[in-house]
């Protein structure tokens, strides 16, 4: 509810924070540490959050960039963002025990890429170069996939046969910008085929819709999330597009600049899908310390999705429980 002029207000958006895929990935590393004991190797950051990675590292997780840093025969967890088939082959070559924490909604995009490639279609993958999810999805069918990073790319990308083109996307993009890119692609390629279901996932889309609700009447929107978290960075852009007068991303409360709060009455808060909620609570406490009222929550929708842990881990946990 909009506050009266002259009255300070803090509104925290919901849904925010952990999605089902992040929850599963973080629990996977925790349970792997419990079950096998440290060290447990993790390829790349399990999720793009500094605090999550630091906390798991304190418990004995070792984060590596590539598998050649993992000793032969050791256990390695693949991050929530997914891996290409080449990485799976490398793991087999090095006789690693793998636990795949790829979010099932990312795996779904991999399946779509394989299916379109099998039908010999060209795939325009909307996403950001260098992002691990894009590297993983592209690796499923490198000879069929071309990356489209922006509306400008959509105007210039070349295809071999405009009658056999499909599009897919990274799961954590801006919904509005992606739809704009698709509209521009379809103007050029009217027979462009859509993915069978949305690739931008429920969590990305809910967090963007929820921040839009609070942004229009916010002088400032603070997004909690790490700099390399695509979905967190998108929330800043979405808040500004939706009318927030200013918006900044912080890893935690200590990064809030007091200058941002000068003359500000209405503050909106949200967080990315990889962000533990205690970091948001830290931001709310910080605002209370600076004379802002206790926050109210504005909830757009409930989320109830839960994913089962990776089957290879579940099997070992069951074996442990039965004393085998
Ligand atoms: O993909 P993104 O950089 O937003 O990754 P985060 O911050 O780890 O969030 C979870 C998203 C994910 C694992 C892939 O969809
Ligand atoms: Fe899965 Fe979506 Fe979360 Fe990514 S943001 S881990 S696709 S639920």
PDB file of N, CA and C in Angstrom, residues 52-95:
ATOM      1  N   UNK A  52      27.022 -17.637   0.258  1.00  0.00           N
ATOM      2  CA  UNK A  52      26.755 -19.078   0.198  1.00  0.00           C
ATOM      3  C   UNK A  52      28.072 -19.818  -0.041  1.00  0.00           C
ATOM      4  N   UNK A  53      28.855 -19.322  -0.983  1.00  0.00           N
ATOM      5  CA  UNK A  53      30.115 -19.980  -1.341  1.00  0.00           C
ATOM      6  C   UNK A  53      31.092 -19.933  -0.157  1.00  0.00           C
ATOM      7  N   UNK A  54      31.188 -18.773   0.500  1.00  0.00           N
ATOM      8  CA  UNK A  54      32.106 -18.659   1.643  1.00  0.00           C
ATOM      9  C   UNK A  54      31.703 -19.606   2.776  1.00  0.00           C
ATOM     10  N   UNK A  55      30.390 -19.684   3.036  1.00  0.00           N
ATOM     11  CA  UNK A  55      29.912 -20.533   4.136  1.00  0.00           C
ATOM     12  C   UNK A  55      30.199 -22.010   3.837  1.00  0.00           C
ATOM     13  N   UNK A  56      29.958 -22.435   2.593  1.00  0.00           N
ATOM     14  CA  UNK A  56      30.211 -23.841   2.248  1.00  0.00           C
ATOM     15  C   UNK A  56      31.717 -24.131   2.248  1.00  0.00           C
ATOM     16  N   UNK A  57      32.511 -23.141   1.832  1.00  0.00           N
ATOM     17  CA  UNK A  57      33.976 -23.328   1.831  1.00  0.00           C
ATOM     18  C   UNK A  57      34.466 -23.515   3.271  1.00  0.00           C
ATOM     19  N   UNK A  58      33.866 -22.776   4.215  1.00  0.00           N
ATOM     20  CA  UNK A  58      34.254 -22.944   5.633  1.00  0.00           C
ATOM     21  C   UNK A  58      33.947 -24.357   6.124  1.00  0.00           C
ATOM     22  N   UNK A  59      32.900 -24.965   5.524  1.00  0.00           N
ATOM     23  CA  UNK A  59      32.522 -26.329   5.949  1.00  0.00           C
ATOM     24  C   UNK A  59      33.317 -27.408   5.224  1.00  0.00           C
ATOM     25  N   UNK A  60      34.174 -27.012   4.281  1.00  0.00           N
ATOM     26  CA  UNK A  60      35.036 -28.016   3.637  1.00  0.00           C
ATOM     27  C   UNK A  60      34.806 -28.212   2.148  1.00  0.00           C
ATOM     28  N   UNK A  61      33.925 -27.405   1.544  1.00  0.00           N
ATOM     29  CA  UNK A  61      33.764 -27.496   0.082  1.00  0.00           C
ATOM     30  C   UNK A  61      34.947 -26.786  -0.575  1.00  0.00           C
ATOM     31  N   UNK A  62      35.455 -27.374  -1.663  1.00  0.00           N
ATOM     32  CA  UNK A  62      36.541 -26.727  -2.409  1.00  0.00           C
ATOM     33  C   UNK A  62      35.997 -26.376  -3.792  1.00  0.00           C
ATOM     34  N   UNK A  63      35.949 -25.097  -4.079  1.00  0.00           N
ATOM     35  CA  UNK A  63      35.406 -24.635  -5.358  1.00  0.00           C
ATOM     36  C   UNK A  63      36.537 -24.539  -6.370  1.00  0.00           C
ATOM     37  N   UNK A  64      36.338 -25.187  -7.527  1.00  0.00           N
ATOM     38  CA  UNK A  64      37.361 -25.160  -8.578  1.00  0.00           C
ATOM     39  C   UNK A  64      36.737 -24.607  -9.852  1.00  0.00           C
ATOM     40  N   UNK A  65      37.588 -24.088 -10.711  1.00  0.00           N
ATOM     41  CA  UNK A  65      37.088 -23.584 -12.000  1.00  0.00           C
ATOM     42  C   UNK A  65      36.898 -24.731 -12.985  1.00  0.00           C
ATOM     43  N   UNK A  66      37.867 -25.641 -13.023  1.00  0.00           N
ATOM     44  CA  UNK A  66      37.780 -26.744 -13.987  1.00  0.00           C
ATOM     45  C   UNK A  66      38.148 -28.072 -13.320  1.00  0.00           C
ATOM     46  N   UNK A  67      37.758 -29.166 -13.996  1.00  0.00           N
ATOM     47  CA  UNK A  67      37.905 -30.486 -13.371  1.00  0.00           C
ATOM     48  C   UNK A  67      39.349 -30.941 -13.243  1.00  0.00           C
ATOM     49  N   UNK A  68      40.282 -30.335 -14.029  1.00  0.00           N
ATOM     50  CA  UNK A  68      41.671 -30.782 -13.885  1.00  0.00           C
ATOM     51  C   UNK A  68      42.264 -30.362 -12.534  1.00  0.00           C
ATOM     52  N   UNK A  69      41.512 -29.541 -11.776  1.00  0.00           N
ATOM     53  CA  UNK A  69      41.968 -29.175 -10.422  1.00  0.00           C
ATOM     54  C   UNK A  69      41.479 -30.190  -9.376  1.00  0.00           C
ATOM     55  N   UNK A  70      40.653 -31.147  -9.801  1.00  0.00           N
ATOM     56  CA  UNK A  70      40.097 -32.129  -8.859  1.00  0.00           C
ATOM     57  C   UNK A  70      40.942 -33.398  -8.908  1.00  0.00           C
ATOM     58  N   UNK A  71      41.417 -33.895  -7.752  1.00  0.00           N
ATOM     59  CA  UNK A  71      42.231 -35.124  -7.795  1.00  0.00           C
ATOM     60  C   UNK A  71      41.433 -36.290  -8.350  1.00  0.00           C
ATOM     61  N   UNK A  72      42.108 -37.173  -9.101  1.00  0.00           N
ATOM     62  CA  UNK A  72      41.433 -38.341  -9.694  1.00  0.00           C
ATOM     63  C   UNK A  72      40.714 -39.121  -8.606  1.00  0.00           C
ATOM     64  N   UNK A  73      39.503 -39.567  -8.916  1.00  0.00           N
ATOM     65  CA  UNK A  73      38.744 -40.413  -7.996  1.00  0.00           C
ATOM     66  C   UNK A  73      37.950 -39.642  -6.941  1.00  0.00           C
ATOM     67  N   UNK A  74      38.144 -38.313  -6.846  1.00  0.00           N
ATOM     68  CA  UNK A  74      37.441 -37.536  -5.813  1.00  0.00           C
ATOM     69  C   UNK A  74      35.976 -37.285  -6.204  1.00  0.00           C
ATOM     70  N   UNK A  75      35.217 -36.740  -5.248  1.00  0.00           N
ATOM     71  CA  UNK A  75      33.799 -36.430  -5.506  1.00  0.00           C
ATOM     72  C   UNK A  75      33.677 -34.968  -5.917  1.00  0.00           C
ATOM     73  N   UNK A  76      32.918 -34.728  -6.987  1.00  0.00           N
ATOM     74  CA  UNK A  76      32.719 -33.352  -7.450  1.00  0.00           C
ATOM     75  C   UNK A  76      31.233 -33.106  -7.711  1.00  0.00           C
ATOM     76  N   UNK A  77      30.785 -31.929  -7.282  1.00  0.00           N
ATOM     77  CA  UNK A  77      29.395 -31.531  -7.512  1.00  0.00           C
ATOM     78  C   UNK A  77      29.385 -30.539  -8.673  1.00  0.00           C
ATOM     79  N   UNK A  78      28.465 -30.753  -9.629  1.00  0.00           N
ATOM     80  CA  UNK A  78      28.264 -29.776 -10.708  1.00  0.00           C
ATOM     81  C   UNK A  78      27.292 -28.711 -10.217  1.00  0.00           C
ATOM     82  N   UNK A  79      27.559 -27.454 -10.553  1.00  0.00           N
ATOM     83  CA  UNK A  79      26.770 -26.344 -10.005  1.00  0.00           C
ATOM     84  C   UNK A  79      25.351 -26.304 -10.586  1.00  0.00           C
ATOM     85  N   UNK A  80      24.505 -25.497  -9.963  1.00  0.00           N
ATOM     86  CA  UNK A  80      23.084 -25.383 -10.358  1.00  0.00           C
ATOM     87  C   UNK A  80      22.914 -24.894 -11.793  1.00  0.00           C
ATOM     88  N   UNK A  81      23.963 -24.229 -12.341  1.00  0.00           N
ATOM     89  CA  UNK A  81      23.833 -23.629 -13.677  1.00  0.00           C
ATOM     90  C   UNK A  81      24.020 -24.632 -14.812  1.00  0.00           C
ATOM     91  N   UNK A  82      24.478 -25.863 -14.469  1.00  0.00           N
ATOM     92  CA  UNK A  82      24.589 -26.907 -15.490  1.00  0.00           C
ATOM     93  C   UNK A  82      25.964 -26.971 -16.134  1.00  0.00           C
ATOM     94  N   UNK A  83      26.218 -28.095 -16.809  1.00  0.00           N
ATOM     95  CA  UNK A  83      27.511 -28.303 -17.492  1.00  0.00           C
ATOM     96  C   UNK A  83      27.262 -28.857 -18.889  1.00  0.00           C
ATOM     97  N   UNK A  84      28.260 -28.688 -19.746  1.00  0.00           N
ATOM     98  CA  UNK A  84      28.135 -29.220 -21.103  1.00  0.00           C
ATOM     99  C   UNK A  84      28.532 -30.703 -21.087  1.00  0.00           C
ATOM    100  N   UNK A  85      28.128 -31.454 -22.114  1.00  0.00           N
ATOM    101  CA  UNK A  85      28.508 -32.874 -22.190  1.00  0.00           C
ATOM    102  C   UNK A  85      30.026 -33.070 -22.138  1.00  0.00           C
ATOM    103  N   UNK A  86      30.781 -32.071 -22.633  1.00  0.00           N
ATOM    104  CA  UNK A  86      32.242 -32.188 -22.614  1.00  0.00           C
ATOM    105  C   UNK A  86      32.763 -32.306 -21.172  1.00  0.00           C
ATOM    106  N   UNK A  87      32.132 -31.552 -20.275  1.00  0.00           N
ATOM    107  CA  UNK A  87      32.556 -31.584 -18.864  1.00  0.00           C
ATOM    108  C   UNK A  87      32.225 -32.956 -18.257  1.00  0.00           C
ATOM    109  N   UNK A  88      31.054 -33.492 -18.620  1.00  0.00           N
ATOM    110  CA  UNK A  88      30.699 -34.835 -18.112  1.00  0.00           C
ATOM    111  C   UNK A  88      31.724 -35.865 -18.594  1.00  0.00           C
ATOM    112  N   UNK A  89      32.149 -35.743 -19.871  1.00  0.00           N
ATOM    113  CA  UNK A  89      33.139 -36.690 -20.407  1.00  0.00           C
ATOM    114  C   UNK A  89      34.476 -36.561 -19.669  1.00  0.00           C
ATOM    115  N   UNK A  90      34.850 -35.316 -19.393  1.00  0.00           N
ATOM    116  CA  UNK A  90      36.108 -35.076 -18.654  1.00  0.00           C
ATOM    117  C   UNK A  90      36.047 -35.764 -17.293  1.00  0.00           C
ATOM    118  N   UNK A  91      34.882 -35.660 -16.642  1.00  0.00           N
ATOM    119  CA  UNK A  91      34.719 -36.257 -15.306  1.00  0.00           C
ATOM    120  C   UNK A  91      34.884 -37.776 -15.407  1.00  0.00           C
ATOM    121  N   UNK A  92      34.330 -38.372 -16.454  1.00  0.00           N
ATOM    122  CA  UNK A  92      34.466 -39.822 -16.636  1.00  0.00           C
ATOM    123  C   UNK A  92      35.932 -40.178 -16.855  1.00  0.00           C
ATOM    124  N   UNK A  93      36.608 -39.385 -17.716  1.00  0.00           N
ATOM    125  CA  UNK A  93      38.030 -39.651 -17.993  1.00  0.00           C
ATOM    126  C   UNK A  93      38.866 -39.599 -16.714  1.00  0.00           C
ATOM    127  N   UNK A  94      38.507 -38.692 -15.820  1.00  0.00           N
ATOM    128  CA  UNK A  94      39.302 -38.538 -14.587  1.00  0.00           C
ATOM    129  C   UNK A  94      38.787 -39.430 -13.462  1.00  0.00           C
ATOM    130  N   UNK A  95      37.847 -40.303 -13.767  1.00  0.00           N
ATOM    131  CA  UNK A  95      37.269 -41.241 -12.797  1.00  0.00           C
ATOM    132  C   UNK A  95      36.735 -40.515 -11.561  1.00  0.00           C
TER     133      UNK A  95
END
